Amino acid sequence: MYQIDLSGKHALVTGGGTGIGRAIALALAKAGARVTITGRRLEVLEEVAALDGRIFPRVMDVTDEENIRHTITEAIAADGPVQICVPNAGIAETVPVRKMSLDFWHRIMRTNLDGVFLTIRECLPGMVDEGWGRIITISSIAGLRGLRYGGAYTASKHGVIGLTRVIAEEHVQDGITANALCPGYVRTPIVERNMKLIAERSGITLEEALAAMVKDNRHGRLIEPEEVAEAAIMLCGPHSGSINGETIAIAGGQV
Ligand code: NDP
């Protein structure tokens, strides 16, 4: 892993107990940052915190504005202004647009878009005061193109990119960068769940469902969470200040 020194920095990773968020949290802690990880399941967060003394778990539901405000305020009081914000928590469910209820649409948007907006909003003032900040959103290749049956997910991930670009514009003079990582299919619980669903719905084996997903990754394999973490670390590096408002596809080739 690309090595940098983030000692003295406080990072926040939502959804830091599993998958991509877990890998990013571990990488940031290894680089010396104090890392607050959040999610709804304390026991899952505590397992990750047990791996590195610089990781601190806090329960936070990204669909609850007051809970976000309160939790981030407490984390800042304990570990200082959040200078690296990774609003990673997200859910991925699919249904064709013609069959999608408004409730389903809102549920995806509340987690994947409202949650990202609220998390960033609570971290920005501290970054402005410090004159240095890194916002690393986790969009998706579905933020760059249309994912069949993923209407709400795709719209939410396009929205994350729009928000990231606006923040990059609004804070370009503040020493803050905002960039969106856009992974293809990564080996995480989301993909395991969707693989099972595809297999059940289509009457195919798990191996066939996996093959159907993996063919969208141009190098023909699942991406490891650590490969996404590597890009996040690079965006915090000493010479990263000129990469701003970008989308970085991590999909094994051109999408
Ligand atoms: P995971 O399911 O492992 O991670 C999702 C995390 O989000 C979990 O830790 C979960 O914790 C948390 N979360 C979900 N809902 C909420 C909520 N309401 N409040 C707080 N935390 C919540 O999957 P991934 O690691 O794959 O997903 C991480 C991000 O990466 C997501 O935004 C996803 O869309 C994105 N992504 C994933 C890809 C993949 O192929 N895996 C590809 C492209 C993007 P808990 O349940 O404990 O709350």
CSV table of C-alpha atoms and ligand atoms in Angstrom, one decimal:
chain,number,residue,atom,x,y,z
A,1,MET,CA,0.0,0.0,0.0
A,2,TYR,CA,1.1,3.5,-0.9
A,3,GLN,CA,2.5,4.9,2.4
A,4,ILE,CA,1.8,8.4,3.7
A,5,ASP,CA,1.9,10.0,7.1
A,6,LEU,CA,-1.5,11.2,8.4
A,7,SER,CA,-0.6,11.4,12.1
A,8,GLY,CA,-2.4,14.4,13.7
A,9,LYS,CA,-5.4,14.0,11.3
A,10,HIS,CA,-8.9,12.9,12.3
A,11,ALA,CA,-10.8,10.9,9.7
A,12,LEU,CA,-14.5,9.9,9.6
A,13,VAL,CA,-15.6,6.9,7.6
A,14,THR,CA,-19.3,6.1,7.6
A,15,GLY,CA,-20.1,2.5,7.1
A,16,GLY,CA,-16.6,1.8,8.4
A,17,GLY,CA,-17.5,-1.6,9.9
A,18,THR,CA,-17.6,-3.6,6.6
A,19,GLY,CA,-16.4,-3.8,3.0
A,20,ILE,CA,-14.9,-0.7,1.4
A,21,GLY,CA,-15.4,1.5,4.5
A,22,ARG,CA,-13.6,-1.0,6.7
A,23,ALA,CA,-10.6,-1.2,4.2
A,24,ILE,CA,-10.4,2.6,4.0
A,25,ALA,CA,-10.6,3.0,7.8
A,26,LEU,CA,-7.8,0.4,8.3
A,27,ALA,CA,-5.6,2.1,5.7
A,28,LEU,CA,-6.1,5.6,7.2
A,29,ALA,CA,-5.3,4.3,10.7
A,30,LYS,CA,-2.2,2.5,9.4
A,31,ALA,CA,-1.1,5.9,7.9
A,32,GLY,CA,-1.4,7.3,11.4
A,33,ALA,CA,-4.8,9.1,11.4
A,34,ARG,CA,-7.3,8.8,14.2
A,35,VAL,CA,-10.3,7.3,12.5
A,36,THR,CA,-13.9,7.5,13.7
A,37,ILE,CA,-16.0,4.7,12.1
A,38,THR,CA,-19.8,4.7,12.1
A,39,GLY,CA,-22.6,2.4,11.3
A,40,ARG,CA,-25.8,1.1,12.8
A,41,ARG,CA,-24.3,-2.1,14.3
A,42,LEU,CA,-21.9,-1.4,17.2
A,43,GLU,CA,-20.6,-5.0,17.4
A,44,VAL,CA,-19.5,-4.9,13.8
A,45,LEU,CA,-17.7,-1.6,14.4
A,46,GLU,CA,-16.0,-2.9,17.5
A,47,GLU,CA,-14.5,-5.8,15.6
A,48,VAL,CA,-12.7,-3.4,13.3
A,49,ALA,CA,-11.7,-1.1,16.2
A,50,ALA,CA,-10.1,-4.1,17.9
A,51,LEU,CA,-7.7,-4.3,14.9
A,52,ASP,CA,-6.2,-0.9,15.4
A,53,GLY,CA,-6.0,1.3,18.5
A,54,ARG,CA,-6.5,4.4,16.3
A,55,ILE,CA,-10.0,3.4,15.2
A,56,PHE,CA,-13.0,4.6,17.3
A,57,PRO,CA,-16.5,3.2,16.8
A,58,ARG,CA,-19.7,5.2,17.1
A,59,VAL,CA,-23.2,4.2,16.2
A,60,MET,CA,-24.7,6.6,13.7
A,61,ASP,CA,-27.6,6.2,11.3
A,62,VAL,CA,-27.0,8.3,8.2
A,63,THR,CA,-30.7,8.6,7.5
A,64,ASP,CA,-31.2,10.5,10.8
A,65,GLU,CA,-30.1,14.2,10.6
A,66,GLU,CA,-30.1,14.8,14.4
A,67,ASN,CA,-28.2,11.6,15.0
A,68,ILE,CA,-25.5,12.6,12.5
A,69,ARG,CA,-25.2,16.1,13.9
A,70,HIS,CA,-24.9,14.8,17.5
A,71,THR,CA,-22.5,11.9,16.7
A,72,ILE,CA,-20.1,14.1,14.6
A,73,THR,CA,-20.2,16.8,17.2
A,74,GLU,CA,-19.1,14.2,19.8
A,75,ALA,CA,-16.4,12.7,17.6
A,76,ILE,CA,-15.0,16.2,16.9
A,77,ALA,CA,-15.0,17.0,20.7
A,78,ALA,CA,-13.1,13.7,21.3
A,79,ASP,CA,-10.6,13.7,18.4
A,80,GLY,CA,-10.6,17.1,16.8
A,81,PRO,CA,-12.0,18.5,13.6
A,82,VAL,CA,-12.7,15.9,10.9
A,83,GLN,CA,-10.2,16.7,8.2
A,84,ILE,CA,-10.7,13.5,6.1
A,85,CYS,CA,-14.4,12.7,5.5
A,86,VAL,CA,-15.4,9.5,3.7
A,87,PRO,CA,-19.2,9.4,3.5
A,88,ASN,CA,-19.2,5.8,2.3
A,89,ALA,CA,-22.4,4.3,3.9
A,90,GLY,CA,-24.7,3.1,1.2
A,91,ILE,CA,-27.3,0.5,0.2
A,92,ALA,CA,-27.7,-1.2,-3.2
A,93,GLU,CA,-31.0,-2.7,-4.2
A,94,THR,CA,-32.5,-3.1,-7.6
A,95,VAL,CA,-36.0,-3.0,-9.2
A,96,PRO,CA,-37.0,-2.0,-12.7
A,97,VAL,CA,-38.1,1.7,-12.8
A,98,ARG,CA,-41.6,0.8,-14.0
A,99,LYS,CA,-42.2,-1.3,-10.8
A,100,MET,CA,-40.4,1.1,-8.4
A,101,SER,CA,-42.5,2.5,-5.5
A,102,LEU,CA,-41.8,6.0,-4.2
A,103,ASP,CA,-41.0,4.6,-0.8
A,104,PHE,CA,-38.3,2.4,-2.3
A,105,TRP,CA,-36.8,5.4,-4.2
A,106,HIS,CA,-36.8,7.5,-1.0
A,107,ARG,CA,-35.2,4.8,1.0
A,108,ILE,CA,-32.2,4.6,-1.3
A,109,MET,CA,-32.0,8.3,-1.6
A,110,ARG,CA,-32.1,8.9,2.1
A,111,THR,CA,-29.1,6.6,2.7
A,112,ASN,CA,-27.0,7.1,-0.4
A,113,LEU,CA,-27.6,10.8,-1.1
A,114,ASP,CA,-29.1,12.6,1.9
A,115,GLY,CA,-26.7,10.7,4.2
A,116,VAL,CA,-23.7,11.8,2.2
A,117,PHE,CA,-24.8,15.4,2.1
A,118,LEU,CA,-25.5,15.6,5.8
A,119,THR,CA,-22.2,13.9,6.8
A,120,ILE,CA,-20.2,16.2,4.6
A,121,ARG,CA,-22.1,19.3,5.9
A,122,GLU,CA,-21.2,18.5,9.5
A,123,CYS,CA,-17.5,18.1,8.7
A,124,LEU,CA,-16.9,21.1,6.4
A,125,PRO,CA,-16.7,23.9,9.0
A,126,GLY,CA,-13.8,22.2,10.8
A,127,MET,CA,-12.0,21.7,7.5
A,128,VAL,CA,-12.4,25.3,6.6
A,129,ASP,CA,-11.1,26.4,10.0
A,130,GLU,CA,-8.1,24.1,9.6
A,131,GLY,CA,-7.4,25.1,6.0
A,132,TRP,CA,-7.0,21.5,4.9
A,133,GLY,CA,-9.6,18.8,4.1
A,134,ARG,CA,-10.2,15.8,2.0
A,135,ILE,CA,-13.7,14.7,1.1
A,136,ILE,CA,-13.7,11.3,-0.6
A,137,THR,CA,-17.2,10.2,-1.7
A,138,ILE,CA,-17.9,6.6,-2.7
A,139,SER,CA,-20.0,6.8,-5.9
A,140,SER,CA,-19.9,3.9,-8.3
A,141,ILE,CA,-19.5,3.0,-11.9
A,142,ALA,CA,-23.3,3.4,-11.6
A,143,GLY,CA,-22.5,7.1,-11.0
A,144,LEU,CA,-21.0,7.3,-14.5
A,145,ARG,CA,-23.5,5.3,-16.5
A,146,GLY,CA,-26.9,3.7,-16.3
A,147,LEU,CA,-27.1,0.4,-14.3
A,148,ARG,CA,-30.1,-1.7,-15.5
A,149,TYR,CA,-32.7,-2.2,-12.7
A,150,GLY,CA,-30.7,0.2,-10.5
A,151,GLY,CA,-32.7,3.3,-11.2
A,152,ALA,CA,-32.7,4.7,-7.6
A,153,TYR,CA,-29.2,3.5,-6.9
A,154,THR,CA,-27.8,5.0,-10.2
A,155,ALA,CA,-29.6,8.3,-9.6
A,156,SER,CA,-28.3,8.5,-6.1
A,157,LYS,CA,-24.7,7.8,-7.2
A,158,HIS,CA,-24.9,10.3,-10.0
A,159,GLY,CA,-26.2,12.7,-7.3
A,160,VAL,CA,-23.1,12.0,-5.2
A,161,ILE,CA,-20.9,13.0,-8.0
A,162,GLY,CA,-22.8,16.2,-8.6
A,163,LEU,CA,-22.5,17.1,-4.9
A,164,THR,CA,-18.8,16.2,-4.9
A,165,ARG,CA,-18.2,18.6,-7.8
A,166,VAL,CA,-20.1,21.4,-6.2
A,167,ILE,CA,-18.1,21.1,-2.9
A,168,ALA,CA,-14.9,21.1,-4.9
A,169,GLU,CA,-16.0,24.4,-6.5
A,170,GLU,CA,-17.3,26.0,-3.3
A,171,HIS,CA,-14.1,25.2,-1.3
A,172,VAL,CA,-11.4,25.4,-3.9
A,173,GLN,CA,-9.8,28.3,-1.9
A,174,ASP,CA,-10.0,26.5,1.4
A,175,GLY,CA,-7.3,23.8,1.0
A,176,ILE,CA,-10.1,21.3,0.7
A,177,THR,CA,-10.5,18.8,-2.2
A,178,ALA,CA,-13.6,16.7,-2.9
A,179,ASN,CA,-13.3,13.7,-5.2
A,180,ALA,CA,-15.5,10.7,-6.0
A,181,LEU,CA,-14.3,7.1,-6.2
A,182,CYS,CA,-16.3,5.1,-8.7
A,183,PRO,CA,-15.7,1.4,-8.1
A,184,GLY,CA,-17.0,-1.5,-10.2
A,185,TYR,CA,-18.0,-4.7,-8.4
A,186,VAL,CA,-16.0,-5.0,-5.2
A,187,ARG,CA,-15.8,-8.1,-3.0
A,188,THR,CA,-18.0,-6.9,-0.1
A,189,PRO,CA,-21.3,-7.9,1.7
A,190,ILE,CA,-23.3,-5.8,-0.8
A,191,VAL,CA,-22.1,-7.8,-3.7
A,192,GLU,CA,-22.5,-11.1,-1.8
A,193,ARG,CA,-26.1,-10.2,-1.1
A,194,ASN,CA,-26.9,-9.1,-4.7
A,195,MET,CA,-25.2,-12.2,-6.1
A,196,LYS,CA,-27.6,-14.4,-4.0
A,197,LEU,CA,-30.6,-12.3,-5.1
A,198,ILE,CA,-29.6,-12.5,-8.8
A,199,ALA,CA,-29.1,-16.3,-8.5
A,200,GLU,CA,-32.6,-16.7,-6.8
A,201,ARG,CA,-34.4,-14.4,-9.2
A,202,SER,CA,-32.9,-15.8,-12.3
A,203,GLY,CA,-32.7,-19.5,-11.3
A,204,ILE,CA,-29.0,-19.6,-11.9
A,205,THR,CA,-26.1,-20.8,-9.7
A,206,LEU,CA,-24.1,-18.4,-7.4
A,207,GLU,CA,-21.1,-18.9,-9.7
A,208,GLU,CA,-23.1,-17.9,-12.8
A,209,ALA,CA,-24.5,-14.9,-10.9
A,210,LEU,CA,-21.0,-13.9,-10.0
A,211,ALA,CA,-19.8,-14.3,-13.6
A,212,ALA,CA,-22.6,-12.1,-14.8
A,213,MET,CA,-21.5,-9.3,-12.4
A,214,VAL,CA,-17.8,-9.7,-12.9
A,215,LYS,CA,-18.0,-9.4,-16.7
A,216,ASP,CA,-18.8,-5.7,-16.1
A,217,ASN,CA,-15.3,-5.3,-14.5
A,218,ARG,CA,-13.1,-5.0,-17.5
A,219,HIS,CA,-10.3,-7.1,-16.1
A,220,GLY,CA,-12.8,-9.9,-15.4
A,221,ARG,CA,-12.5,-10.2,-11.6
A,222,LEU,CA,-13.9,-8.8,-8.4
A,223,ILE,CA,-12.1,-5.7,-7.1
A,224,GLU,CA,-10.7,-6.0,-3.6
A,225,PRO,CA,-11.7,-3.4,-1.0
A,226,GLU,CA,-8.0,-2.6,-0.5
A,227,GLU,CA,-7.8,-1.5,-4.1
A,228,VAL,CA,-10.4,1.2,-3.4
A,229,ALA,CA,-8.6,2.1,-0.1
A,230,GLU,CA,-5.4,2.6,-2.0
A,231,ALA,CA,-7.1,5.3,-4.2
A,232,ALA,CA,-8.5,7.0,-1.0
A,233,ILE,CA,-5.0,7.1,0.6
A,234,MET,CA,-3.6,8.6,-2.6
A,235,LEU,CA,-6.1,11.4,-2.4
A,236,CYS,CA,-4.8,12.3,1.1
A,237,GLY,CA,-1.1,12.3,0.0
A,238,PRO,CA,1.3,15.2,0.3
A,239,HIS,CA,1.0,16.1,-3.4
A,240,SER,CA,-2.8,15.5,-3.8
A,241,GLY,CA,-4.0,19.1,-3.6
A,242,SER,CA,-4.5,19.5,-7.3
A,243,ILE,CA,-6.8,16.6,-7.8
A,244,ASN,CA,-10.2,18.1,-7.2
A,245,GLY,CA,-13.7,17.6,-8.3
A,246,GLU,CA,-12.7,14.4,-10.1
A,247,THR,CA,-14.4,11.0,-10.6
A,248,ILE,CA,-11.9,8.1,-10.3
A,249,ALA,CA,-13.2,4.9,-11.8
A,250,ILE,CA,-11.8,1.8,-10.1
A,251,ALA,CA,-13.3,-0.8,-12.4
A,252,GLY,CA,-10.5,-2.7,-14.0
A,253,GLY,CA,-10.5,-0.8,-17.2
A,254,GLN,CA,-12.5,1.8,-19.2
A,255,VAL,CA,-16.2,2.0,-18.5
B,1,NDP,P1,-21.3,-2.9,2.7
B,1,NDP,O1,-22.7,-3.4,2.8
B,1,NDP,O2,-20.2,-3.8,3.3
B,1,NDP,O3,-21.2,-1.5,3.3
B,1,NDP,C1,-22.3,-0.6,3.6
B,1,NDP,C2,-22.0,0.0,4.9
B,1,NDP,O4,-23.0,1.1,5.1
B,1,NDP,C3,-22.3,-1.0,6.1
B,1,NDP,O5,-21.1,-0.9,6.9
B,1,NDP,C4,-23.5,-0.5,6.8
B,1,NDP,O6,-23.4,-0.7,8.2
B,1,NDP,C5,-23.5,1.0,6.4
B,1,NDP,N1,-24.9,1.5,6.3
B,1,NDP,C6,-25.9,1.2,5.5
B,1,NDP,N2,-27.0,1.8,5.8
B,1,NDP,C7,-26.7,2.7,6.8
B,1,NDP,C8,-27.4,3.7,7.5
B,1,NDP,N3,-28.7,3.9,7.3
B,1,NDP,N4,-26.7,4.3,8.5
B,1,NDP,C9,-25.4,4.1,8.7
B,1,NDP,N5,-24.7,3.2,8.1
B,1,NDP,C10,-25.3,2.5,7.1
B,1,NDP,O7,-21.0,-2.7,1.2
B,1,NDP,P2,-19.8,-1.9,0.5
B,1,NDP,O8,-18.6,-1.8,1.3
B,1,NDP,O9,-19.7,-2.5,-0.9
B,1,NDP,O10,-20.5,-0.5,0.3
B,1,NDP,C11,-19.8,0.7,0.6
B,1,NDP,C12,-20.1,1.8,-0.4
B,1,NDP,O11,-19.5,1.5,-1.6
B,1,NDP,C13,-21.6,2.0,-0.7
B,1,NDP,O12,-21.9,3.4,-0.8
B,1,NDP,C14,-21.8,1.3,-2.0
B,1,NDP,O13,-22.8,1.9,-2.8
B,1,NDP,C15,-20.4,1.6,-2.7
B,1,NDP,N6,-20.1,0.8,-3.8
B,1,NDP,C16,-19.9,-0.6,-3.6
B,1,NDP,C17,-19.6,-1.4,-4.7
B,1,NDP,C18,-19.4,-2.8,-4.6
B,1,NDP,O14,-19.4,-3.5,-5.6
B,1,NDP,N7,-19.4,-3.4,-3.4
B,1,NDP,C19,-19.4,-0.8,-6.0
B,1,NDP,C20,-19.5,0.7,-6.1
B,1,NDP,C21,-19.8,1.4,-5.0
B,1,NDP,P3,-24.6,-1.0,9.1
B,1,NDP,O15,-25.5,-2.0,8.3
B,1,NDP,O16,-24.0,-1.6,10.3
B,1,NDP,O17,-25.4,0.3,9.3
